[in-house]
């Protein structure tokens, strides 16, 4: 038998309806000693995104973003391992889990866009963005799976305008683009609110519209911080402008 025939075939990730069959990433168990005397032991675990059937034209891009999710998780667990003893009780959430959720939100949004270019765009994949220490958080049901009831009508979603420092000229284009993204996200959320009247239960707006909107805004605001930080002093805490409300 020739070497070509003897060489084992490499496994290949396949996407099927309802499931993203991804390469399993074994999280390395890490012990985190938090300042102030407390300690937590565990690894960061993220929920696996459930995707619809992915059109052939979108397969390559979706595979790339799924690989990004794996890489982001590996980097977060490595940061968890190497940062033992740093920070206070909120260090892991603020310095590791929060940024990880923002990165995952951006990757999941790119998956939605890629699939949407070739077929029906999946909705609310950002519900798979939040990870946890020791166990993946529970994931809410997709909007279409929420029992029908009543959605508030005659209202609009309003978001706080981010207060930015002076933006260096080198960062102005990127910051303007992300500010435009914030406007588009708000417009899309209000359109979703308008067209979803009659759907869901009492928590429908929060779970299906306001929650995903906050995740997308967090990612955009994080990109603004990064853009400004490349050219000058990075602003802090812009995520406080991420949460919107129904008025």
PDB file of N, CA and C in Angstrom, residues 50 52 112 116 120-128 141-144 188 192 208 212 216:
ATOM      1  N   UNK A  50     -25.808  27.163  18.064  1.00  0.00           N
ATOM      2  CA  UNK A  50     -26.621  26.273  17.228  1.00  0.00           C
ATOM      3  C   UNK A  50     -26.980  27.022  15.955  1.00  0.00           C
ATOM      4  N   UNK A  52     -28.418  27.190  11.840  1.00  0.00           N
ATOM      5  CA  UNK A  52     -29.263  26.523  10.852  1.00  0.00           C
ATOM      6  C   UNK A  52     -28.370  25.925   9.773  1.00  0.00           C
ATOM      7  N   UNK A 112     -23.873  35.612  11.243  1.00  0.00           N
ATOM      8  CA  UNK A 112     -25.218  35.979  10.779  1.00  0.00           C
ATOM      9  C   UNK A 112     -25.158  36.662   9.419  1.00  0.00           C
ATOM     10  N   UNK A 116     -26.591  35.258   5.941  1.00  0.00           N
ATOM     11  CA  UNK A 116     -27.633  36.088   5.353  1.00  0.00           C
ATOM     12  C   UNK A 116     -27.356  36.491   3.917  1.00  0.00           C
ATOM     13  N   UNK A 120     -31.351  32.787   4.275  1.00  0.00           N
ATOM     14  CA  UNK A 120     -32.063  33.479   5.353  1.00  0.00           C
ATOM     15  C   UNK A 120     -31.126  33.721   6.527  1.00  0.00           C
ATOM     16  N   UNK A 121     -31.052  34.958   6.972  1.00  0.00           N
ATOM     17  CA  UNK A 121     -30.135  35.322   8.051  1.00  0.00           C
ATOM     18  C   UNK A 121     -30.637  34.779   9.389  1.00  0.00           C
ATOM     19  N   UNK A 122     -29.793  34.044  10.113  1.00  0.00           N
ATOM     20  CA  UNK A 122     -30.199  33.575  11.446  1.00  0.00           C
ATOM     21  C   UNK A 122     -30.313  34.757  12.392  1.00  0.00           C
ATOM     22  N   UNK A 123     -31.121  34.603  13.423  1.00  0.00           N
ATOM     23  CA  UNK A 123     -31.382  35.686  14.356  1.00  0.00           C
ATOM     24  C   UNK A 123     -30.870  35.352  15.759  1.00  0.00           C
ATOM     25  N   UNK A 124     -30.403  36.393  16.438  1.00  0.00           N
ATOM     26  CA  UNK A 124     -30.063  36.324  17.871  1.00  0.00           C
ATOM     27  C   UNK A 124     -28.977  35.307  18.208  1.00  0.00           C
ATOM     28  N   UNK A 125     -27.982  35.124  17.328  1.00  0.00           N
ATOM     29  CA  UNK A 125     -26.870  34.241  17.684  1.00  0.00           C
ATOM     30  C   UNK A 125     -26.058  34.808  18.842  1.00  0.00           C
ATOM     31  N   UNK A 126     -26.196  36.125  19.087  1.00  0.00           N
ATOM     32  CA  UNK A 126     -25.439  36.714  20.191  1.00  0.00           C
ATOM     33  C   UNK A 126     -25.842  36.152  21.550  1.00  0.00           C
ATOM     34  N   UNK A 127     -26.950  35.394  21.608  1.00  0.00           N
ATOM     35  CA  UNK A 127     -27.313  34.789  22.889  1.00  0.00           C
ATOM     36  C   UNK A 127     -26.311  33.714  23.296  1.00  0.00           C
ATOM     37  N   UNK A 128     -25.425  33.315  22.362  1.00  0.00           N
ATOM     38  CA  UNK A 128     -24.368  32.344  22.667  1.00  0.00           C
ATOM     39  C   UNK A 128     -23.046  33.034  23.017  1.00  0.00           C
ATOM     40  N   UNK A 141     -34.061  30.798  24.677  1.00  0.00           N
ATOM     41  CA  UNK A 141     -34.623  30.243  23.454  1.00  0.00           C
ATOM     42  C   UNK A 141     -34.579  31.284  22.350  1.00  0.00           C
ATOM     43  N   UNK A 142     -34.448  30.863  21.082  1.00  0.00           N
ATOM     44  CA  UNK A 142     -34.483  31.828  19.984  1.00  0.00           C
ATOM     45  C   UNK A 142     -35.830  32.518  19.927  1.00  0.00           C
ATOM     46  N   UNK A 143     -35.905  33.705  19.325  1.00  0.00           N
ATOM     47  CA  UNK A 143     -37.157  34.456  19.312  1.00  0.00           C
ATOM     48  C   UNK A 143     -38.347  33.680  18.792  1.00  0.00           C
ATOM     49  N   UNK A 144     -38.130  32.859  17.750  1.00  0.00           N
ATOM     50  CA  UNK A 144     -39.246  32.133  17.150  1.00  0.00           C
ATOM     51  C   UNK A 144     -39.800  31.057  18.074  1.00  0.00           C
ATOM     52  N   UNK A 188     -32.430  49.073  13.659  1.00  0.00           N
ATOM     53  CA  UNK A 188     -32.846  47.683  13.456  1.00  0.00           C
ATOM     54  C   UNK A 188     -33.651  47.176  14.659  1.00  0.00           C
ATOM     55  N   UNK A 192     -37.434  45.857  14.650  1.00  0.00           N
ATOM     56  CA  UNK A 192     -37.791  44.548  15.209  1.00  0.00           C
ATOM     57  C   UNK A 192     -38.916  44.712  16.230  1.00  0.00           C
ATOM     58  N   UNK A 208     -35.170  39.172  23.550  1.00  0.00           N
ATOM     59  CA  UNK A 208     -35.018  39.043  22.105  1.00  0.00           C
ATOM     60  C   UNK A 208     -34.563  40.322  21.425  1.00  0.00           C
ATOM     61  N   UNK A 212     -29.865  41.430  23.048  1.00  0.00           N
ATOM     62  CA  UNK A 212     -28.976  41.376  21.880  1.00  0.00           C
ATOM     63  C   UNK A 212     -28.457  42.750  21.455  1.00  0.00           C
ATOM     64  N   UNK A 216     -24.474  43.909  21.004  1.00  0.00           N
ATOM     65  CA  UNK A 216     -23.912  44.504  19.783  1.00  0.00           C
ATOM     66  C   UNK A 216     -23.307  45.872  20.077  1.00  0.00           C
TER      67      UNK A 216
END
